[in-house]
Amino acid sequence: MKDIHRHRILILDFGSQYTQLIARRVREAHVYCEIHPYNKPLSAIKRFNPKGIILSGGPSSVHDRGAPKVSKVLFDLGIPVLGICYGMQFTARLFGGKVERSERREYGPAYLTIEDTEDLFSGFRDEPIKVWMSHGDGVERLPAGFTAIAHTERGVIGAMKDKKRRFFGVQFHPEVVHTPKGKKILKNFLFRICGCRPLWTMGSFIENAVEGIREQVDGHRVVCGISGGVDSAVTAALVHRAVGDRLTCIFVDNGVLRKGEPEKVYSTLRENFHMRIKRINARKRFFEKLRGVVDPERKRKLIGNEFIRVFEEEARKIKRVKFLAQGTLYPDVIESVSHKGPSATIKSHHNVGGLLKRMCLELVEPLRELFKDEVRVLGRELGLPAELVERHPFPGPGLAIRIIGEVTPRKCAILRKADAIVLEEIKKAGLYGKVWQAFAVLLPVKTVGVMGDERTYENTLAVRIVDSVDGMTADWTRVPYDVLERISSRVINEARGINRVVYDISSKPPSTIEWE
């Protein structure tokens, strides 16, 4: 990777729930950035050579014993710094300012009056702007060299700057959608203050990624596991562009995929890209492993481990393979090196460490710098059909974690049919591209019903449809009643084994999007 990384931003994470959103907003401005723990060594920061540094928010108070901090030497590098919320409070205190605990926590919308439109707020008018606050401390007195450039309606210092040293701080969160002009503020920091250029595009990414893959693989063969999801399909398409016929894809049909998925993915990659694909029907093996299992985490591990076993058996039949391509995304990378240290648990279906050791393979992860939305853009650039690229997120363990309780072939068949109906009706209503995710969950609850002149005692289906920007938070979608009515009617009439449909109206948090 060359030019696209010359103009980059370093985000130091103090533990904010919004840190990934900061990175997404920077990427949306076509500037490359990375998230690293707040305690990243200074020598590594120098090697990274960022054009600017952003200090994230965080749950700590600067007054807490053991509160996260960075060395003052960081501010001697001559690099512009933007502190957000805790990042601003920390900066102010570090340079001798006074930070006090607020009498009451300020959380939610506030209005900011801008007093300086020279740099961070360039292009803004003098009218108040809406921002999102989330803090318990406030800067009461600014350090020497700093000036206030905005105040809230309550008189709180909302933003500060040291013009000479190019240090800035904002008390609010510009990265969240609740700060409508937050993107403009961040762009001012990126372009006016840091002097970045918008080089991070999918076209330039492909060019650099292909070059990087070819250099890493160096003429050897690559194997790639296809799960039916967007990430693995895009990984395969990108690696194939780099190495051509030296890539062999292995598609494992584990029996817990959605209706028509094995055929659709296989034909797309085989016919459109002329890839070498080995399709393995391993449904029986997976169902035998899942027999009697009800714990969701055990389901995940069993499916992940069995996939590795099947994949390894087939990969060993391919001669002179040296590399394994995997669709690891940037959120997975961030999770494994969080601000609190290495994460205790990585998603079990992503764990291929044993396979790499046994087969002496090296890992190729061409998507490890990308967020999910960037992967979709990349897929379109590579020529993958919209039907595959735009599909809703689907869990690695598939329908197995959308069947609450034991997973059996019959339950999978029932859910597969019902899930297909939900998606068909959502698409007919023109909602598929507008919602984040829509799916069905088969519950271990049987209820009495009447169908025709007969009483029934059959399964309950839960329908889950949510709106979200990034999956970190989500709200249930207010689907028109007539759409829900058609879904319920069709499911009960066409998916034999279901006699009741319920709609999930819980949001994340406190609930999760998936049920297991």
Coordinates of C-alpha atoms in Angstrom, one line a residue:
M1 CA 0.0 0.0 0.0
K2 CA 1.6 3.2 -1.1
D3 CA 0.0 6.6 -1.9
I4 CA -3.4 6.0 -0.2
H5 CA -1.6 5.7 3.1
R6 CA 0.6 8.8 2.8
H7 CA -2.2 11.0 4.1
R8 CA -3.5 9.3 7.1
I9 CA -5.0 9.9 10.6
L10 CA -4.2 8.1 13.8
I11 CA -7.1 7.7 16.3
L12 CA -6.1 6.9 19.8
D13 CA -8.9 5.1 21.6
F14 CA -9.7 5.9 25.2
G15 CA -12.6 3.5 25.2
S16 CA -15.5 5.5 23.7
Q17 CA -18.5 3.6 22.4
Y18 CA -18.2 5.9 19.4
T19 CA -14.6 5.4 18.4
Q20 CA -15.4 3.3 15.4
L21 CA -17.8 6.0 14.3
I22 CA -14.9 8.5 14.3
A23 CA -13.0 6.2 11.9
R24 CA -16.0 5.7 9.7
R25 CA -16.5 9.5 9.3
V26 CA -12.8 10.0 8.5
R27 CA -13.0 7.2 5.9
E28 CA -16.2 8.7 4.4
A29 CA -14.1 11.8 3.7
H30 CA -11.7 9.6 1.7
V31 CA -8.9 9.8 4.2
Y32 CA -7.3 6.7 5.5
C33 CA -7.2 6.2 9.3
E34 CA -6.5 3.6 11.9
I35 CA -7.7 3.1 15.5
H36 CA -5.0 2.2 18.1
P37 CA -5.0 1.9 21.9
Y38 CA -4.3 5.1 23.7
N39 CA -1.0 3.5 25.1
K40 CA 0.5 2.9 21.6
P41 CA 4.3 3.4 22.0
L42 CA 5.5 6.8 20.8
S43 CA 8.1 5.1 18.6
A44 CA 5.3 3.3 16.8
I45 CA 3.3 6.5 16.4
K46 CA 6.4 8.1 14.8
R47 CA 6.7 5.2 12.4
F48 CA 3.0 5.5 11.6
N49 CA 3.7 9.1 10.6
P50 CA 0.1 10.5 10.7
K51 CA -0.9 13.8 9.3
G52 CA -3.1 14.3 12.4
I53 CA -4.1 12.6 15.6
I54 CA -7.6 12.3 17.1
L55 CA -8.0 11.5 20.8
S56 CA -11.4 9.7 21.3
G57 CA -13.9 10.1 24.1
G58 CA -14.1 7.6 26.8
P59 CA -16.1 6.5 29.9
S60 CA -13.4 7.6 32.4
S61 CA -13.1 10.9 34.3
V62 CA -9.7 12.6 34.2
H63 CA -9.9 12.6 38.0
D64 CA -10.2 8.8 38.2
R65 CA -7.2 6.9 39.6
G66 CA -5.7 5.0 36.7
A67 CA -7.5 7.1 34.1
P68 CA -6.0 6.5 30.6
K69 CA -3.5 9.0 29.5
V70 CA -0.9 9.7 26.8
S71 CA 2.5 11.2 27.2
K72 CA 2.9 14.9 26.9
V73 CA 5.7 14.1 24.4
L74 CA 3.0 13.2 21.9
F75 CA 2.1 16.9 21.7
D76 CA 5.8 17.7 20.8
L77 CA 5.7 15.9 17.5
G78 CA 4.4 18.9 15.6
I79 CA 1.3 17.0 14.5
P80 CA -2.2 18.6 14.8
V81 CA -4.4 17.0 17.6
L82 CA -8.1 17.0 18.0
G83 CA -9.5 15.8 21.4
I84 CA -13.1 14.7 21.5
C85 CA -14.9 14.8 24.9
Y86 CA -12.6 13.0 27.2
G87 CA -9.8 13.7 24.7
M88 CA -10.5 17.4 25.1
Q89 CA -10.7 17.2 28.9
F90 CA -7.4 15.3 29.1
T91 CA -5.6 17.8 26.8
A92 CA -6.8 20.7 28.9
R93 CA -5.7 19.2 32.2
L94 CA -2.4 18.0 30.7
F95 CA -1.5 21.6 29.8
G96 CA -2.5 23.1 33.2
G97 CA -6.2 23.8 32.6
K98 CA -8.9 23.1 35.2
V99 CA -11.4 20.3 34.6
E100 CA -14.2 20.0 37.1
R101 CA -16.9 17.4 37.6
S102 CA -20.2 18.8 36.4
E103 CA -23.0 19.1 39.0
R104 CA -25.1 17.1 36.6
R105 CA -24.1 15.0 33.7
E106 CA -24.7 16.5 30.3
Y107 CA -26.1 13.9 28.0
G108 CA -28.1 14.4 24.8
P109 CA -28.7 17.3 22.5
A110 CA -27.3 20.8 23.1
Y111 CA -26.9 23.9 21.1
L112 CA -23.5 25.4 20.5
T113 CA -22.7 29.0 19.8
I114 CA -19.6 29.4 17.6
E115 CA -17.3 32.3 18.3
D116 CA -14.4 31.6 16.0
T117 CA -15.0 30.5 12.3
E118 CA -11.3 30.6 11.3
D119 CA -10.4 26.9 11.2
L120 CA -12.3 24.1 12.9
F121 CA -15.6 25.9 12.3
S122 CA -14.7 27.4 9.0
G123 CA -17.7 27.9 6.8
F124 CA -20.1 28.0 9.8
R125 CA -22.4 30.9 10.5
D126 CA -22.8 32.6 13.9
E127 CA -26.1 30.9 14.6
P128 CA -26.2 28.0 17.1
I129 CA -25.7 24.5 15.9
K130 CA -27.1 21.3 17.3
V131 CA -24.5 18.9 18.9
W132 CA -24.6 15.7 20.9
M133 CA -23.1 15.8 24.4
S134 CA -22.1 12.9 26.6
H135 CA -19.9 13.9 29.5
G136 CA -19.7 14.3 33.3
D137 CA -16.7 16.6 33.4
G138 CA -16.2 20.0 31.9
V139 CA -13.3 22.4 31.2
E140 CA -13.6 25.2 33.7
R141 CA -10.4 27.1 32.9
L142 CA -8.4 26.8 29.7
P143 CA -4.6 26.2 29.7
A144 CA -2.2 29.0 28.7
G145 CA -2.2 29.4 24.9
F146 CA -5.7 28.0 24.4
T147 CA -8.8 30.1 23.6
A148 CA -12.5 29.1 23.7
I149 CA -14.0 29.0 20.2
A150 CA -17.5 27.8 21.1
H151 CA -19.9 27.7 24.1
T152 CA -23.0 25.8 24.9
E153 CA -26.3 27.5 25.9
R154 CA -25.4 26.7 29.5
G155 CA -22.1 28.5 29.2
V156 CA -20.0 25.4 29.1
I157 CA -16.8 25.6 26.9
G158 CA -17.8 23.6 23.9
A159 CA -14.6 23.8 21.9
M160 CA -11.1 25.2 22.3
K161 CA -7.9 25.7 20.3
D162 CA -4.2 26.5 20.5
K163 CA -3.8 28.0 17.1
K164 CA 0.0 28.1 17.2
R165 CA 0.5 24.4 18.1
R166 CA -2.6 23.3 16.1
F167 CA -4.3 21.6 19.1
F168 CA -8.1 21.5 19.2
G169 CA -10.7 20.1 21.4
V170 CA -14.5 19.7 21.3
Q171 CA -16.7 18.8 24.3
F172 CA -19.3 17.2 22.1
H173 CA -19.3 14.2 19.7
P174 CA -19.0 15.3 16.0
E175 CA -18.9 11.7 14.8
V176 CA -22.5 10.8 15.7
V177 CA -25.5 11.5 13.5
H178 CA -27.0 13.5 16.3
T179 CA -24.5 16.2 15.5
P180 CA -25.8 17.1 12.0
K181 CA -22.8 19.2 11.0
G182 CA -20.3 16.9 12.7
K183 CA -18.9 15.7 9.3
K184 CA -18.1 19.3 8.3
I185 CA -16.2 19.9 11.5
L186 CA -14.2 16.7 11.0
K187 CA -13.5 17.6 7.4
N188 CA -12.2 21.0 8.5
F189 CA -9.8 19.2 10.8
L190 CA -8.7 16.8 8.1
F191 CA -8.2 19.2 5.2
R192 CA -7.8 22.7 6.6
I193 CA -5.8 21.9 9.7
C194 CA -4.0 18.6 8.9
G195 CA -3.6 19.2 5.1
C196 CA -4.8 15.7 4.2
R197 CA -5.7 14.8 0.6
P198 CA -8.8 12.6 -0.2
L199 CA -6.8 9.6 -1.6
W200 CA -8.7 6.8 0.1
T201 CA -11.0 5.5 -2.7
M202 CA -12.0 2.0 -3.6
G203 CA -10.3 2.4 -7.0
S204 CA -7.0 3.2 -5.4
F205 CA -7.5 0.5 -2.8
I206 CA -8.0 -2.2 -5.4
E207 CA -4.9 -1.1 -7.3
N208 CA -2.8 -1.2 -4.1
A209 CA -4.4 -4.3 -2.7
V210 CA -3.8 -6.4 -5.9
E211 CA -0.2 -5.3 -5.9
G212 CA 0.1 -6.2 -2.2
I213 CA -1.5 -9.6 -2.7
R214 CA 0.8 -10.5 -5.6
E215 CA 3.8 -9.4 -3.7
Q216 CA 2.8 -11.5 -0.6
V217 CA 1.8 -14.6 -2.5
D218 CA 4.8 -14.5 -4.9
G219 CA 3.5 -17.0 -7.4
H220 CA 2.2 -19.6 -4.9
R221 CA -1.4 -21.1 -4.7
V222 CA -4.1 -19.7 -2.5
V223 CA -7.2 -21.3 -1.0
C224 CA -10.3 -19.4 0.2
G225 CA -13.3 -20.6 2.1
I226 CA -16.7 -19.3 0.8
S227 CA -19.4 -19.0 3.3
G228 CA -22.1 -17.4 1.2
G229 CA -21.6 -14.0 2.8
V230 CA -20.5 -10.7 1.3
D231 CA -17.1 -10.7 3.0
S232 CA -15.9 -14.0 1.7
A233 CA -17.3 -13.4 -1.8
V234 CA -15.5 -10.0 -2.0
T235 CA -12.3 -11.5 -0.6
A236 CA -12.4 -14.2 -3.3
A237 CA -13.1 -11.7 -6.1
L238 CA -10.2 -9.5 -5.0
V239 CA -7.7 -12.3 -4.6
H240 CA -8.8 -13.8 -7.9
R241 CA -8.1 -10.5 -9.6
A242 CA -4.6 -10.7 -8.2
V243 CA -3.7 -14.3 -8.7
G244 CA -6.2 -15.7 -11.2
D245 CA -6.3 -19.5 -11.5
R246 CA -3.8 -19.9 -8.6
L247 CA -6.9 -19.3 -6.3
T248 CA -9.1 -22.2 -5.4
C249 CA -12.3 -21.5 -3.5
I250 CA -14.0 -24.1 -1.2
F251 CA -17.7 -23.7 -0.7
V252 CA -18.9 -25.7 2.3
D253 CA -22.7 -26.2 2.3
N254 CA -23.3 -26.7 6.1
G255 CA -27.1 -27.1 5.9
V256 CA -27.8 -23.9 7.8
L257 CA -27.7 -21.5 4.8
R258 CA -30.7 -19.5 3.5
K259 CA -32.9 -20.7 0.6
G260 CA -31.1 -20.9 -2.7
E261 CA -27.9 -19.5 -1.2
P262 CA -25.5 -22.3 -2.2
E263 CA -26.7 -22.3 -5.8
K264 CA -26.6 -18.5 -6.0
V265 CA -23.1 -18.0 -4.6
Y266 CA -21.6 -20.8 -6.6
S267 CA -23.1 -19.7 -9.9
T268 CA -22.2 -16.1 -9.4
L269 CA -18.5 -16.8 -8.7
R270 CA -18.2 -19.6 -11.1
E271 CA -20.0 -18.2 -14.1
N272 CA -19.2 -14.4 -13.7
F273 CA -15.6 -14.7 -12.5
H274 CA -14.7 -18.2 -13.8
M275 CA -13.2 -19.1 -10.5
R276 CA -12.1 -22.6 -9.5
I277 CA -14.6 -23.6 -6.8
K278 CA -15.0 -26.9 -5.0
R279 CA -18.6 -27.3 -3.6
I280 CA -18.8 -29.7 -0.7
N281 CA -22.2 -31.0 0.6
A282 CA -21.4 -31.5 4.3
R283 CA -25.0 -31.0 5.7
K284 CA -25.2 -34.4 7.3
R285 CA -21.9 -33.9 9.2
F286 CA -23.0 -30.6 10.6
F287 CA -26.4 -31.7 11.7
E288 CA -24.8 -34.7 13.5
K289 CA -22.5 -32.3 15.4
L290 CA -25.5 -30.1 16.3
R291 CA -27.7 -32.9 17.6
G292 CA -29.0 -32.1 21.1
V293 CA -27.0 -28.8 21.3
V294 CA -29.0 -25.8 22.6
D295 CA -26.3 -23.4 23.9
P296 CA -25.7 -20.7 21.3
E297 CA -22.0 -20.3 21.9
R298 CA -21.5 -24.1 21.7
K299 CA -23.4 -24.0 18.4
R300 CA -21.0 -21.4 17.1
K301 CA -17.9 -23.3 18.1
L302 CA -19.2 -26.6 16.8
I303 CA -20.0 -25.1 13.4
G304 CA -16.7 -23.2 13.3
N305 CA -14.6 -26.2 14.2
E306 CA -16.5 -28.6 11.8
F307 CA -16.1 -26.0 9.0
I308 CA -12.3 -26.0 9.6
R309 CA -12.2 -29.8 9.5
V310 CA -14.1 -30.1 6.3
F311 CA -12.1 -27.2 4.8
E312 CA -8.8 -28.8 5.8
E313 CA -9.7 -32.2 4.3
E314 CA -10.5 -30.5 0.9
A315 CA -7.6 -28.1 1.0
R316 CA -5.1 -30.9 1.5
K317 CA -6.2 -32.3 -1.9
I318 CA -5.0 -29.2 -3.6
K319 CA -1.3 -29.3 -4.4
R320 CA 1.3 -26.6 -3.5
V321 CA -1.1 -24.4 -1.5
K322 CA 0.8 -22.0 0.7
F323 CA -1.8 -19.3 1.5
L324 CA -5.2 -19.0 3.0
A325 CA -7.4 -16.0 2.1
Q326 CA -9.9 -14.8 4.8
G327 CA -12.4 -12.0 4.9
T328 CA -11.3 -10.4 8.2
L329 CA -12.7 -6.9 8.5
Y330 CA -11.3 -3.9 10.4
P331 CA -13.8 -4.2 13.3
D332 CA -12.5 -7.7 13.9
V333 CA -8.9 -6.3 14.0
I334 CA -10.0 -3.5 16.4
E335 CA -11.7 -6.0 18.6
S336 CA -8.5 -8.0 19.0
V337 CA -6.4 -5.0 20.0
S338 CA -8.9 -3.0 22.1
H339 CA -7.9 -0.1 24.3
K340 CA -8.1 -2.6 27.3
G341 CA -5.6 -5.0 25.7
P342 CA -6.2 -8.1 23.5
S343 CA -9.8 -9.1 23.5
A344 CA -10.6 -12.2 25.6
T345 CA -12.8 -13.8 22.9
I346 CA -12.7 -13.5 19.2
K347 CA -15.7 -14.8 17.2
S348 CA -15.2 -18.5 17.2
H349 CA -16.1 -19.0 13.5
H350 CA -13.2 -16.7 12.6
N351 CA -10.6 -18.7 14.4
V352 CA -8.4 -20.5 11.9
G353 CA -5.1 -20.5 13.9
G354 CA -5.0 -24.3 14.2
L355 CA -5.6 -24.8 10.5
L356 CA -2.8 -22.5 9.6
K357 CA -0.4 -24.4 11.9
R358 CA -1.4 -27.9 10.8
M359 CA -1.2 -27.0 7.0
C360 CA 1.7 -24.6 7.3
L361 CA -0.3 -21.9 5.6
E362 CA 0.1 -18.2 5.7
L363 CA -2.8 -15.8 6.0
V364 CA -3.9 -13.4 3.3
E365 CA -6.4 -10.8 4.7
P366 CA -7.0 -8.2 2.0
L367 CA -10.1 -6.7 3.7
R368 CA -8.6 -6.2 7.1
E369 CA -8.5 -2.4 6.7
L370 CA -12.1 -2.1 5.6
F371 CA -15.4 -1.5 7.4
K372 CA -18.5 -3.4 6.2
D373 CA -19.9 -0.5 4.1
E374 CA -16.5 -0.2 2.4
V375 CA -16.6 -3.9 1.6
R376 CA -19.9 -3.4 -0.2
V377 CA -18.4 -0.5 -2.2
L378 CA -15.4 -2.7 -3.1
G379 CA -17.7 -5.5 -4.2
R380 CA -19.5 -3.2 -6.6
E381 CA -16.2 -1.9 -7.9
L382 CA -15.1 -5.6 -8.5
G383 CA -18.2 -6.3 -10.5
L384 CA -20.1 -8.5 -8.0
P385 CA -23.9 -8.3 -8.6
A386 CA -25.9 -6.0 -6.4
E387 CA -28.0 -8.9 -5.1
L388 CA -25.0 -10.4 -3.5
V389 CA -23.2 -7.2 -2.4
E390 CA -26.3 -5.5 -0.9
R391 CA -27.6 -8.4 1.0
H392 CA -28.3 -8.0 4.7
P393 CA -25.7 -9.1 7.3
F394 CA -25.9 -12.9 7.9
P395 CA -24.2 -14.6 10.9
G396 CA -21.4 -17.0 10.3
P397 CA -23.2 -19.9 12.1
G398 CA -26.2 -19.2 9.8
L399 CA -29.7 -20.3 10.6
A400 CA -28.3 -22.3 13.5
I401 CA -28.4 -19.3 15.8
R402 CA -31.8 -18.2 14.5
I403 CA -33.3 -21.5 15.7
I404 CA -33.6 -21.1 19.5
G405 CA -32.9 -24.5 20.9
E406 CA -31.8 -27.7 19.1
V407 CA -31.0 -27.4 15.4
T408 CA -32.5 -30.2 13.2
P409 CA -33.0 -30.5 9.4
R410 CA -36.7 -30.2 9.8
K411 CA -36.5 -26.9 11.8
C412 CA -34.0 -25.6 9.3
A413 CA -36.4 -26.4 6.5
I414 CA -39.2 -24.6 8.3
L415 CA -37.1 -21.5 9.1
R416 CA -35.6 -21.4 5.6
K417 CA -39.0 -21.2 4.0
A418 CA -40.3 -18.6 6.5
D419 CA -37.2 -16.5 6.2
A420 CA -37.5 -16.5 2.4
I421 CA -41.1 -15.2 2.7
V422 CA -40.0 -12.4 5.1
L423 CA -37.4 -11.2 2.6
E424 CA -39.6 -11.6 -0.4
E425 CA -42.3 -9.4 1.2
I426 CA -39.8 -6.8 2.4
K427 CA -38.4 -6.6 -1.1
K428 CA -41.9 -6.3 -2.7
A429 CA -42.7 -3.4 -0.3
G430 CA -39.5 -1.6 -1.4
L431 CA -38.0 -1.8 2.1
Y432 CA -35.1 -4.2 1.7
G433 CA -32.6 -1.5 0.7
K434 CA -33.9 0.9 3.4
V435 CA -33.6 -1.3 6.5
W436 CA -30.4 -2.6 8.0
Q437 CA -31.5 -6.2 8.5
A438 CA -34.7 -8.3 8.2
F439 CA -34.9 -12.0 9.2
A440 CA -37.0 -14.6 11.0
V441 CA -36.3 -16.5 14.2
L442 CA -37.8 -19.9 15.0
L443 CA -38.8 -20.1 18.7
P444 CA -39.0 -23.2 20.9
V445 CA -42.5 -22.2 21.8
K446 CA -45.6 -24.1 20.5
T447 CA -49.0 -22.5 20.6
V448 CA -52.6 -23.7 20.0
G449 CA -54.1 -22.6 16.7
V450 CA -57.0 -23.4 14.4
M451 CA -56.4 -24.1 10.7
G452 CA -59.5 -25.1 8.8
D453 CA -61.6 -27.2 11.2
E454 CA -58.6 -28.6 13.0
R455 CA -56.8 -27.5 16.1
T456 CA -53.0 -27.2 15.7
Y457 CA -50.1 -27.1 18.1
E458 CA -47.2 -25.8 16.2
N459 CA -44.2 -23.4 16.3
T460 CA -44.0 -19.6 16.8
L461 CA -42.0 -17.4 14.4
A462 CA -40.5 -14.1 15.5
V463 CA -39.9 -11.5 12.7
R464 CA -37.0 -9.1 13.4
I465 CA -36.5 -5.9 11.2
V466 CA -34.3 -3.1 12.3
D467 CA -32.9 0.2 11.2
S468 CA -29.3 1.0 11.9
V469 CA -26.4 3.0 10.5
D470 CA -23.6 0.6 11.5
G471 CA -25.1 -2.2 13.6
M472 CA -23.6 -0.7 16.8
T473 CA -27.1 0.6 17.8
A474 CA -30.4 -0.3 16.2
D475 CA -34.1 0.5 16.4
W476 CA -37.0 -1.7 15.4
T477 CA -38.5 -0.7 12.1
R478 CA -42.0 0.7 12.0
V479 CA -43.1 -1.6 9.2
P480 CA -46.5 -0.8 7.7
Y481 CA -49.2 -3.1 9.1
D482 CA -50.3 -4.4 5.7
V483 CA -46.7 -5.6 5.1
L484 CA -46.7 -7.4 8.4
E485 CA -50.1 -8.8 7.7
R486 CA -48.9 -10.3 4.4
I487 CA -45.8 -11.8 6.0
S488 CA -47.9 -13.4 8.8
S489 CA -50.5 -14.7 6.4
R490 CA -48.0 -16.2 4.0
V491 CA -45.8 -17.7 6.7
I492 CA -48.7 -19.5 8.4
N493 CA -50.1 -20.7 5.1
E494 CA -46.9 -21.7 3.3
A495 CA -44.4 -22.6 6.0
R496 CA -45.8 -25.8 7.4
G497 CA -45.1 -26.1 11.1
I498 CA -45.8 -22.5 12.1
N499 CA -49.2 -21.2 13.3
R500 CA -48.3 -17.9 15.0
V501 CA -46.1 -14.9 14.0
V502 CA -44.9 -12.2 16.4
Y503 CA -43.0 -9.0 15.6
D504 CA -39.9 -8.1 17.7
I505 CA -40.1 -4.4 18.8
S506 CA -37.0 -4.3 21.0
S507 CA -34.1 -2.0 20.2
K508 CA -30.3 -2.3 20.6
P509 CA -29.4 -1.6 23.4
P510 CA -30.7 -3.2 25.6
S511 CA -31.4 -6.1 23.2
T512 CA -29.0 -7.3 20.5
I513 CA -30.0 -7.5 16.8
E514 CA -29.6 -11.3 16.6
W515 CA -31.4 -13.4 19.2
E516 CA -28.4 -15.6 20.0

